[in-house]
Amino acid sequence: MTADIIDGKAFAATIRDKVTGHVARLKDEHGITPGLAVVLVGEDPASQVYVRSKGKQTVEVGMNSYEHKLDPETSEADLLALIEQLNNDPAVHGILVQLPLPDHLDSDLVINSIDPAKDVDGFHISNVGLLGTGQKSMVPCTPLGCLMMLRDKLGNLSGMDAVVLGRSNIVGKPMAQLLLGDSCTVTIAHSRTKDLPEVVRRADIVVAAVGRPEMVPGDWIKPGATVIDVGINRIERDGKTKLVGDVDFPSVHAVAGAVTPVPGGVGPMTIACLLANTVTACCRANGLAEPEGLTA
Ligand code: NDP
């Protein structure tokens, strides 16, 4: 048996189409154009690529994109003042501060200064608390994308055994909350977990978010399980730089029921969910019905 490959690129395109439709309706019926502000401090090359891609896709779905590129030496006071200005700007429905921030800036303080209703990354402490208590929140984009792919592939997730590898605030923990919300039996594994292969072997659903290239081999996977590979790791192989995930794709593909590739799996879903969150935030801000199928 070989696994189905879950095409994140194609699925992300369907999400963007839905977003485009909602944006068009918001404009036609209500005269509102959703706006996303992205703040980049410094010149980290990877962050610059992400921010460019986010801005481009925001415009492609018909929304307004506001990019704020700040000097690496920007003071915390100046950054907080910009966020305050964006919080008060009715044309801005979503605010994203690209992480990581330079060391002299306190990321928690900065993220928690964003209006929670505009926190389209879902990292504000209020949104973390709302998600943890099963209330309506802004959901972090990468786990939201993973959940959408799982629901699409498996339908109802209720009662399934899920193992989330990794306990970061941006992927592992919110992913576990979302799976719990869908009534999975959830285990969160991390670097101190004993007998990791045995833990993973129990799972109907495996979400790997570890940041270690090809760490999970096929013989850790229950036959037929669904494997979502969040990892993005750059490695050198055969004299070339290659992008690989946290699972060993060939051996996992031979055992699993379905698996996401890297690249082309979770990655494209993350930006699609950012656009989805911006439309959701815009609808909530204007007291309008939320788009279906774009939230958890
Ligand atoms: P973090 O480094 O913040 O967290 C990694 C987690 O993996 C930690 O909880 C750590 O455990 C755990 N871990 C590390 N080594 C092991 C091990 N040997 N066995 C078991 N657990 C281990 O990473 P992120 O959550 O930010 O990201 C994870 C991966 O996902 C990265 O490759 C990142 O690039 C990728 N990513 C991809 C995105 C996308 O859009 N596709 C978006 C965000 C991230 P402990 O807590 O004990 O240290």
Short mmCIF file of N, CA and C in Angstrom, two decimals, residues 103-256:
data_model
loop_
_atom_site.label_atom_id
_atom_site.label_comp_id
_atom_site.label_asym_id
_atom_site.label_seq_id
_atom_site.Cartn_x
_atom_site.Cartn_y
_atom_site.Cartn_z
N ASP A 103 16.47 40.90 18.38
CA ASP A 103 16.59 40.55 19.80
C ASP A 103 16.21 41.68 20.76
N HIS A 104 16.38 42.94 20.35
CA HIS A 104 16.11 44.02 21.30
C HIS A 104 14.61 44.29 21.48
N LEU A 105 13.78 43.58 20.71
CA LEU A 105 12.32 43.77 20.81
C LEU A 105 11.68 42.58 21.53
N ASP A 106 10.74 42.87 22.42
CA ASP A 106 10.06 41.83 23.20
C ASP A 106 8.85 41.33 22.39
N SER A 107 9.02 40.13 21.80
CA SER A 107 7.97 39.61 20.90
C SER A 107 6.62 39.49 21.60
N ASP A 108 6.63 38.99 22.84
CA ASP A 108 5.35 38.80 23.55
C ASP A 108 4.63 40.14 23.74
N LEU A 109 5.43 41.14 24.15
CA LEU A 109 4.85 42.47 24.37
C LEU A 109 4.26 43.01 23.06
N VAL A 110 5.02 42.85 21.99
CA VAL A 110 4.59 43.38 20.70
C VAL A 110 3.32 42.67 20.22
N ILE A 111 3.33 41.34 20.26
CA ILE A 111 2.17 40.57 19.78
C ILE A 111 0.93 40.90 20.63
N ASN A 112 1.14 41.03 21.94
CA ASN A 112 0.00 41.30 22.81
C ASN A 112 -0.49 42.75 22.74
N SER A 113 0.21 43.58 21.97
CA SER A 113 -0.27 44.96 21.78
C SER A 113 -1.21 45.05 20.56
N ILE A 114 -1.28 43.97 19.78
CA ILE A 114 -2.20 43.95 18.63
C ILE A 114 -3.64 43.78 19.15
N ASP A 115 -4.57 44.50 18.56
CA ASP A 115 -5.98 44.29 18.89
C ASP A 115 -6.32 42.81 18.61
N PRO A 116 -6.76 42.04 19.61
CA PRO A 116 -7.03 40.61 19.39
C PRO A 116 -7.96 40.34 18.21
N ALA A 117 -8.88 41.27 17.94
CA ALA A 117 -9.82 41.08 16.83
C ALA A 117 -9.11 41.20 15.47
N LYS A 118 -7.92 41.83 15.47
CA LYS A 118 -7.16 41.98 14.22
C LYS A 118 -5.94 41.05 14.18
N ASP A 119 -5.82 40.20 15.18
CA ASP A 119 -4.64 39.34 15.33
C ASP A 119 -4.79 38.10 14.43
N VAL A 120 -4.55 38.29 13.13
CA VAL A 120 -4.82 37.21 12.17
C VAL A 120 -3.84 36.05 12.26
N ASP A 121 -2.75 36.22 13.02
CA ASP A 121 -1.85 35.10 13.28
C ASP A 121 -2.34 34.25 14.46
N GLY A 122 -3.26 34.81 15.24
CA GLY A 122 -3.81 34.07 16.38
C GLY A 122 -2.83 33.85 17.51
N PHE A 123 -1.82 34.72 17.64
CA PHE A 123 -0.80 34.54 18.67
C PHE A 123 -1.05 35.36 19.93
N HIS A 124 -2.01 36.32 19.87
CA HIS A 124 -2.30 37.15 21.05
C HIS A 124 -2.80 36.26 22.18
N ILE A 125 -2.40 36.60 23.39
CA ILE A 125 -2.73 35.77 24.55
C ILE A 125 -4.26 35.58 24.69
N SER A 126 -5.04 36.58 24.30
CA SER A 126 -6.51 36.44 24.37
C SER A 126 -6.99 35.36 23.41
N ASN A 127 -6.43 35.35 22.21
CA ASN A 127 -6.84 34.33 21.24
C ASN A 127 -6.37 32.93 21.68
N VAL A 128 -5.18 32.87 22.28
CA VAL A 128 -4.70 31.58 22.79
C VAL A 128 -5.68 31.06 23.85
N GLY A 129 -6.10 31.95 24.74
CA GLY A 129 -7.04 31.57 25.80
C GLY A 129 -8.40 31.18 25.25
N LEU A 130 -8.88 31.93 24.27
CA LEU A 130 -10.18 31.61 23.67
C LEU A 130 -10.14 30.25 22.99
N LEU A 131 -9.06 29.99 22.24
CA LEU A 131 -8.94 28.68 21.57
C LEU A 131 -8.89 27.56 22.61
N GLY A 132 -8.11 27.80 23.67
CA GLY A 132 -7.95 26.77 24.72
C GLY A 132 -9.24 26.47 25.46
N THR A 133 -10.16 27.43 25.46
CA THR A 133 -11.43 27.20 26.16
C THR A 133 -12.58 26.95 25.17
N GLY A 134 -12.21 26.68 23.94
CA GLY A 134 -13.22 26.30 22.94
C GLY A 134 -14.12 27.43 22.51
N GLN A 135 -13.65 28.68 22.65
CA GLN A 135 -14.47 29.82 22.23
C GLN A 135 -13.98 30.36 20.89
N LYS A 136 -14.84 31.18 20.28
CA LYS A 136 -14.52 31.76 18.98
C LYS A 136 -13.26 32.62 19.10
N SER A 137 -12.28 32.37 18.24
CA SER A 137 -11.01 33.08 18.34
C SER A 137 -10.44 33.28 16.93
N MET A 138 -9.30 33.93 16.84
CA MET A 138 -8.51 33.86 15.62
C MET A 138 -7.56 32.69 15.79
N VAL A 139 -7.56 31.77 14.83
CA VAL A 139 -6.80 30.52 14.97
C VAL A 139 -5.48 30.63 14.20
N PRO A 140 -4.36 30.25 14.82
CA PRO A 140 -3.07 30.31 14.12
C PRO A 140 -3.12 29.59 12.75
N CYS A 141 -2.50 30.23 11.77
CA CYS A 141 -2.71 29.83 10.36
C CYS A 141 -2.21 28.42 10.04
N THR A 142 -1.02 28.06 10.51
CA THR A 142 -0.48 26.74 10.13
C THR A 142 -1.33 25.60 10.70
N PRO A 143 -1.65 25.61 12.01
CA PRO A 143 -2.52 24.54 12.51
C PRO A 143 -3.91 24.56 11.86
N LEU A 144 -4.43 25.76 11.57
CA LEU A 144 -5.74 25.82 10.90
C LEU A 144 -5.67 25.13 9.53
N GLY A 145 -4.60 25.38 8.81
CA GLY A 145 -4.42 24.72 7.50
C GLY A 145 -4.33 23.21 7.64
N CYS A 146 -3.62 22.75 8.67
CA CYS A 146 -3.51 21.30 8.91
C CYS A 146 -4.89 20.70 9.21
N LEU A 147 -5.66 21.40 10.06
CA LEU A 147 -6.99 20.91 10.42
C LEU A 147 -7.89 20.82 9.18
N MET A 148 -7.82 21.85 8.34
CA MET A 148 -8.65 21.83 7.12
C MET A 148 -8.30 20.63 6.24
N MET A 149 -7.01 20.36 6.12
CA MET A 149 -6.60 19.22 5.27
C MET A 149 -7.06 17.91 5.87
N LEU A 150 -6.97 17.79 7.20
CA LEU A 150 -7.39 16.55 7.87
C LEU A 150 -8.89 16.33 7.70
N ARG A 151 -9.68 17.41 7.91
CA ARG A 151 -11.14 17.27 7.76
C ARG A 151 -11.49 16.91 6.33
N ASP A 152 -10.79 17.52 5.39
CA ASP A 152 -11.06 17.26 3.98
C ASP A 152 -10.76 15.80 3.63
N LYS A 153 -9.69 15.28 4.21
CA LYS A 153 -9.25 13.92 3.87
C LYS A 153 -10.05 12.86 4.62
N LEU A 154 -10.33 13.15 5.92
CA LEU A 154 -10.88 12.10 6.78
C LEU A 154 -12.34 12.32 7.18
N GLY A 155 -12.86 13.50 6.89
CA GLY A 155 -14.24 13.79 7.34
C GLY A 155 -14.24 14.05 8.83
N ASN A 156 -15.13 13.33 9.54
CA ASN A 156 -15.26 13.53 10.99
C ASN A 156 -14.05 12.91 11.72
N LEU A 157 -13.36 13.72 12.53
CA LEU A 157 -12.15 13.23 13.21
C LEU A 157 -12.45 12.63 14.59
N SER A 158 -13.71 12.67 14.99
CA SER A 158 -14.10 12.28 16.35
C SER A 158 -13.59 10.87 16.71
N GLY A 159 -12.96 10.77 17.88
CA GLY A 159 -12.52 9.48 18.41
C GLY A 159 -11.18 9.00 17.88
N MET A 160 -10.62 9.72 16.93
CA MET A 160 -9.33 9.26 16.37
C MET A 160 -8.19 9.56 17.35
N ASP A 161 -7.18 8.69 17.33
CA ASP A 161 -5.97 8.93 18.11
C ASP A 161 -5.04 9.83 17.31
N ALA A 162 -4.70 10.98 17.89
CA ALA A 162 -3.83 11.93 17.18
C ALA A 162 -2.57 12.17 18.01
N VAL A 163 -1.43 12.16 17.35
CA VAL A 163 -0.18 12.51 18.03
C VAL A 163 0.40 13.74 17.35
N VAL A 164 0.62 14.78 18.15
CA VAL A 164 1.26 15.99 17.65
C VAL A 164 2.70 15.97 18.13
N LEU A 165 3.63 15.98 17.20
CA LEU A 165 5.05 15.99 17.56
C LEU A 165 5.51 17.44 17.60
N GLY A 166 5.81 17.93 18.78
CA GLY A 166 6.22 19.33 18.94
C GLY A 166 5.21 20.07 19.79
N ARG A 167 5.71 20.95 20.66
CA ARG A 167 4.82 21.67 21.59
C ARG A 167 5.05 23.17 21.53
N SER A 168 5.38 23.70 20.34
CA SER A 168 5.60 25.14 20.24
C SER A 168 4.26 25.88 20.36
N ASN A 169 4.36 27.17 20.71
CA ASN A 169 3.14 27.98 20.84
C ASN A 169 2.50 28.26 19.48
N ILE A 170 3.32 28.22 18.41
CA ILE A 170 2.75 28.60 17.12
C ILE A 170 2.21 27.43 16.32
N VAL A 171 2.71 26.21 16.60
CA VAL A 171 2.20 25.05 15.85
C VAL A 171 1.67 23.95 16.80
N GLY A 172 2.56 23.35 17.57
CA GLY A 172 2.19 22.14 18.32
C GLY A 172 1.00 22.33 19.25
N LYS A 173 1.09 23.34 20.13
CA LYS A 173 0.00 23.50 21.12
C LYS A 173 -1.34 23.85 20.47
N PRO A 174 -1.40 24.87 19.58
CA PRO A 174 -2.71 25.14 18.97
C PRO A 174 -3.22 23.97 18.12
N MET A 175 -2.31 23.23 17.50
CA MET A 175 -2.74 22.05 16.71
C MET A 175 -3.44 21.05 17.63
N ALA A 176 -2.83 20.82 18.79
CA ALA A 176 -3.42 19.87 19.73
C ALA A 176 -4.80 20.36 20.19
N GLN A 177 -4.93 21.67 20.44
CA GLN A 177 -6.22 22.23 20.86
C GLN A 177 -7.28 22.01 19.78
N LEU A 178 -6.89 22.23 18.54
CA LEU A 178 -7.85 22.08 17.44
C LEU A 178 -8.30 20.62 17.30
N LEU A 179 -7.35 19.71 17.43
CA LEU A 179 -7.70 18.29 17.31
C LEU A 179 -8.59 17.86 18.47
N LEU A 180 -8.30 18.39 19.65
CA LEU A 180 -9.15 18.12 20.81
C LEU A 180 -10.56 18.67 20.57
N GLY A 181 -10.60 19.86 19.97
CA GLY A 181 -11.90 20.47 19.64
C GLY A 181 -12.71 19.61 18.68
N ASP A 182 -12.00 18.83 17.85
CA ASP A 182 -12.69 17.91 16.94
C ASP A 182 -12.83 16.51 17.55
N SER A 183 -12.66 16.44 18.86
CA SER A 183 -12.88 15.20 19.64
C SER A 183 -11.90 14.07 19.32
N CYS A 184 -10.67 14.42 18.93
CA CYS A 184 -9.62 13.41 18.86
C CYS A 184 -9.11 13.13 20.27
N THR A 185 -8.49 11.97 20.45
CA THR A 185 -7.73 11.69 21.67
C THR A 185 -6.30 12.11 21.36
N VAL A 186 -5.85 13.17 22.05
CA VAL A 186 -4.62 13.85 21.60
C VAL A 186 -3.44 13.60 22.53
N THR A 187 -2.32 13.24 21.96
CA THR A 187 -1.06 13.17 22.70
C THR A 187 -0.12 14.21 22.11
N ILE A 188 0.50 15.00 22.98
CA ILE A 188 1.52 15.94 22.52
C ILE A 188 2.88 15.37 22.89
N ALA A 189 3.70 15.09 21.89
CA ALA A 189 5.04 14.54 22.15
C ALA A 189 6.08 15.64 21.95
N HIS A 190 7.22 15.49 22.61
CA HIS A 190 8.28 16.52 22.52
C HIS A 190 9.62 15.86 22.77
N SER A 191 10.63 16.68 23.00
CA SER A 191 11.99 16.12 23.06
C SER A 191 12.21 15.24 24.30
N ARG A 192 11.34 15.34 25.30
CA ARG A 192 11.50 14.50 26.50
C ARG A 192 10.57 13.29 26.49
N THR A 193 9.81 13.12 25.44
CA THR A 193 8.86 11.98 25.39
C THR A 193 9.62 10.66 25.38
N LYS A 194 9.17 9.73 26.23
CA LYS A 194 9.81 8.41 26.28
C LYS A 194 9.24 7.53 25.18
N ASP A 195 10.09 6.74 24.57
CA ASP A 195 9.70 5.79 23.53
C ASP A 195 8.80 6.40 22.47
N LEU A 196 9.34 7.42 21.86
CA LEU A 196 8.59 8.17 20.83
C LEU A 196 8.04 7.26 19.71
N PRO A 197 8.84 6.31 19.19
CA PRO A 197 8.28 5.47 18.12
C PRO A 197 6.99 4.77 18.53
N GLU A 198 6.94 4.25 19.76
CA GLU A 198 5.74 3.55 20.23
C GLU A 198 4.55 4.51 20.33
N VAL A 199 4.82 5.72 20.82
CA VAL A 199 3.76 6.73 20.95
C VAL A 199 3.20 7.05 19.57
N VAL A 200 4.08 7.26 18.61
CA VAL A 200 3.63 7.64 17.26
C VAL A 200 2.89 6.48 16.60
N ARG A 201 3.33 5.26 16.87
CA ARG A 201 2.70 4.08 16.25
C ARG A 201 1.24 3.90 16.63
N ARG A 202 0.80 4.51 17.72
CA ARG A 202 -0.61 4.39 18.13
C ARG A 202 -1.54 5.29 17.33
N ALA A 203 -0.95 6.23 16.59
CA ALA A 203 -1.76 7.34 16.07
C ALA A 203 -2.44 7.03 14.73
N ASP A 204 -3.71 7.44 14.66
CA ASP A 204 -4.42 7.46 13.37
C ASP A 204 -4.00 8.71 12.60
N ILE A 205 -3.67 9.76 13.37
CA ILE A 205 -3.26 11.04 12.77
C ILE A 205 -1.93 11.44 13.40
N VAL A 206 -0.95 11.74 12.57
CA VAL A 206 0.34 12.23 13.07
C VAL A 206 0.58 13.61 12.47
N VAL A 207 0.82 14.60 13.34
CA VAL A 207 1.22 15.93 12.86
C VAL A 207 2.65 16.16 13.35
N ALA A 208 3.58 16.25 12.43
CA ALA A 208 4.99 16.40 12.81
C ALA A 208 5.41 17.84 12.66
N ALA A 209 5.74 18.48 13.79
CA ALA A 209 6.18 19.89 13.78
C ALA A 209 7.37 20.02 14.72
N VAL A 210 8.48 19.49 14.26
CA VAL A 210 9.66 19.34 15.11
C VAL A 210 10.82 20.20 14.64
N GLY A 211 10.97 20.32 13.33
CA GLY A 211 12.10 21.07 12.78
C GLY A 211 13.37 20.23 12.70
N ARG A 212 13.20 18.90 12.54
CA ARG A 212 14.37 18.01 12.38
C ARG A 212 14.19 17.21 11.09
N PRO A 213 15.12 17.40 10.15
CA PRO A 213 14.92 16.81 8.83
C PRO A 213 14.72 15.29 8.86
N GLU A 214 13.62 14.85 8.30
CA GLU A 214 13.32 13.43 8.04
C GLU A 214 13.44 12.57 9.30
N MET A 215 13.04 13.13 10.44
CA MET A 215 13.21 12.43 11.72
C MET A 215 12.28 11.22 11.87
N VAL A 216 11.08 11.32 11.28
CA VAL A 216 10.08 10.26 11.50
C VAL A 216 10.13 9.25 10.35
N PRO A 217 10.58 8.02 10.63
CA PRO A 217 10.63 7.01 9.56
C PRO A 217 9.32 6.26 9.43
N GLY A 218 9.18 5.55 8.33
CA GLY A 218 7.94 4.80 8.06
C GLY A 218 7.61 3.78 9.13
N ASP A 219 8.63 3.18 9.77
CA ASP A 219 8.29 2.13 10.74
C ASP A 219 7.79 2.69 12.08
N TRP A 220 7.66 4.02 12.19
CA TRP A 220 6.97 4.60 13.35
C TRP A 220 5.47 4.77 13.05
N ILE A 221 5.08 4.57 11.81
CA ILE A 221 3.72 4.95 11.39
C ILE A 221 2.81 3.73 11.35
N LYS A 222 1.62 3.88 11.96
CA LYS A 222 0.61 2.82 11.88
C LYS A 222 0.16 2.70 10.43
N PRO A 223 0.07 1.50 9.87
CA PRO A 223 -0.38 1.39 8.48
C PRO A 223 -1.73 2.08 8.28
N GLY A 224 -1.80 2.90 7.26
CA GLY A 224 -3.05 3.59 6.93
C GLY A 224 -3.23 4.93 7.63
N ALA A 225 -2.32 5.29 8.53
CA ALA A 225 -2.47 6.57 9.26
C ALA A 225 -2.31 7.76 8.31
N THR A 226 -2.85 8.91 8.76
CA THR A 226 -2.72 10.15 7.98
C THR A 226 -1.61 10.99 8.61
N VAL A 227 -0.67 11.41 7.79
CA VAL A 227 0.53 12.10 8.31
C VAL A 227 0.62 13.50 7.71
N ILE A 228 0.62 14.48 8.60
CA ILE A 228 0.76 15.88 8.17
C ILE A 228 2.16 16.35 8.58
N ASP A 229 2.93 16.72 7.59
CA ASP A 229 4.33 17.10 7.83
C ASP A 229 4.47 18.62 7.78
N VAL A 230 4.62 19.22 8.95
CA VAL A 230 4.72 20.69 9.02
C VAL A 230 6.16 21.17 8.79
N GLY A 231 7.11 20.30 9.03
CA GLY A 231 8.52 20.70 9.01
C GLY A 231 8.98 21.31 7.69
N ILE A 232 9.80 22.33 7.82
CA ILE A 232 10.47 22.90 6.63
C ILE A 232 11.96 22.95 6.99
N ASN A 233 12.72 22.06 6.39
CA ASN A 233 14.15 21.99 6.71
C ASN A 233 14.96 22.03 5.42
N ARG A 234 15.99 22.87 5.44
CA ARG A 234 16.89 22.94 4.27
C ARG A 234 18.07 22.01 4.53
N ILE A 235 18.33 21.09 3.58
CA ILE A 235 19.49 20.21 3.74
C ILE A 235 20.32 20.23 2.45
N GLU A 236 21.57 19.82 2.58
CA GLU A 236 22.43 19.66 1.40
C GLU A 236 22.42 18.18 1.04
N ARG A 237 22.07 17.86 -0.21
CA ARG A 237 22.11 16.47 -0.65
C ARG A 237 22.54 16.44 -2.11
N ASP A 238 23.46 15.56 -2.41
CA ASP A 238 23.99 15.44 -3.77
C ASP A 238 24.44 16.80 -4.30
N GLY A 239 25.05 17.57 -3.42
CA GLY A 239 25.60 18.88 -3.84
C GLY A 239 24.54 19.95 -4.07
N LYS A 240 23.29 19.65 -3.71
CA LYS A 240 22.22 20.64 -3.91
C LYS A 240 21.52 20.95 -2.59
N THR A 241 20.96 22.16 -2.49
CA THR A 241 20.13 22.49 -1.33
C THR A 241 18.72 21.98 -1.60
N LYS A 242 18.19 21.24 -0.63
CA LYS A 242 16.88 20.62 -0.82
C LYS A 242 15.99 20.95 0.38
N LEU A 243 14.69 21.06 0.12
CA LEU A 243 13.74 21.30 1.20
C LEU A 243 13.12 19.96 1.60
N VAL A 244 13.23 19.59 2.87
CA VAL A 244 12.59 18.35 3.32
C VAL A 244 11.77 18.63 4.58
N GLY A 245 10.88 17.71 4.89
CA GLY A 245 10.03 17.86 6.06
C GLY A 245 10.62 17.16 7.27
N ASP A 246 9.77 16.94 8.27
CA ASP A 246 10.19 16.23 9.48
C ASP A 246 9.98 14.73 9.35
N VAL A 247 9.30 14.29 8.28
CA VAL A 247 9.14 12.85 8.08
C VAL A 247 9.97 12.40 6.89
N ASP A 248 10.40 11.16 6.97
CA ASP A 248 11.15 10.56 5.86
C ASP A 248 10.13 10.14 4.80
N PHE A 249 9.96 11.00 3.80
CA PHE A 249 8.82 10.85 2.89
C PHE A 249 8.74 9.46 2.24
N PRO A 250 9.83 8.94 1.64
CA PRO A 250 9.68 7.65 0.93
C PRO A 250 9.19 6.53 1.84
N SER A 251 9.77 6.38 3.03
CA SER A 251 9.37 5.25 3.89
C SER A 251 7.98 5.48 4.50
N VAL A 252 7.64 6.74 4.80
CA VAL A 252 6.30 7.03 5.33
C VAL A 252 5.25 6.83 4.24
N HIS A 253 5.57 7.25 3.05
CA HIS A 253 4.64 7.10 1.91
C HIS A 253 4.29 5.63 1.67
N ALA A 254 5.24 4.74 1.98
CA ALA A 254 5.02 3.31 1.74
C ALA A 254 4.07 2.69 2.76
N VAL A 255 3.83 3.36 3.89
CA VAL A 255 3.05 2.76 4.99
C VAL A 255 1.74 3.51 5.27
N ALA A 256 1.82 4.85 5.19
CA ALA A 256 0.68 5.67 5.61
C ALA A 256 -0.50 5.53 4.65
#
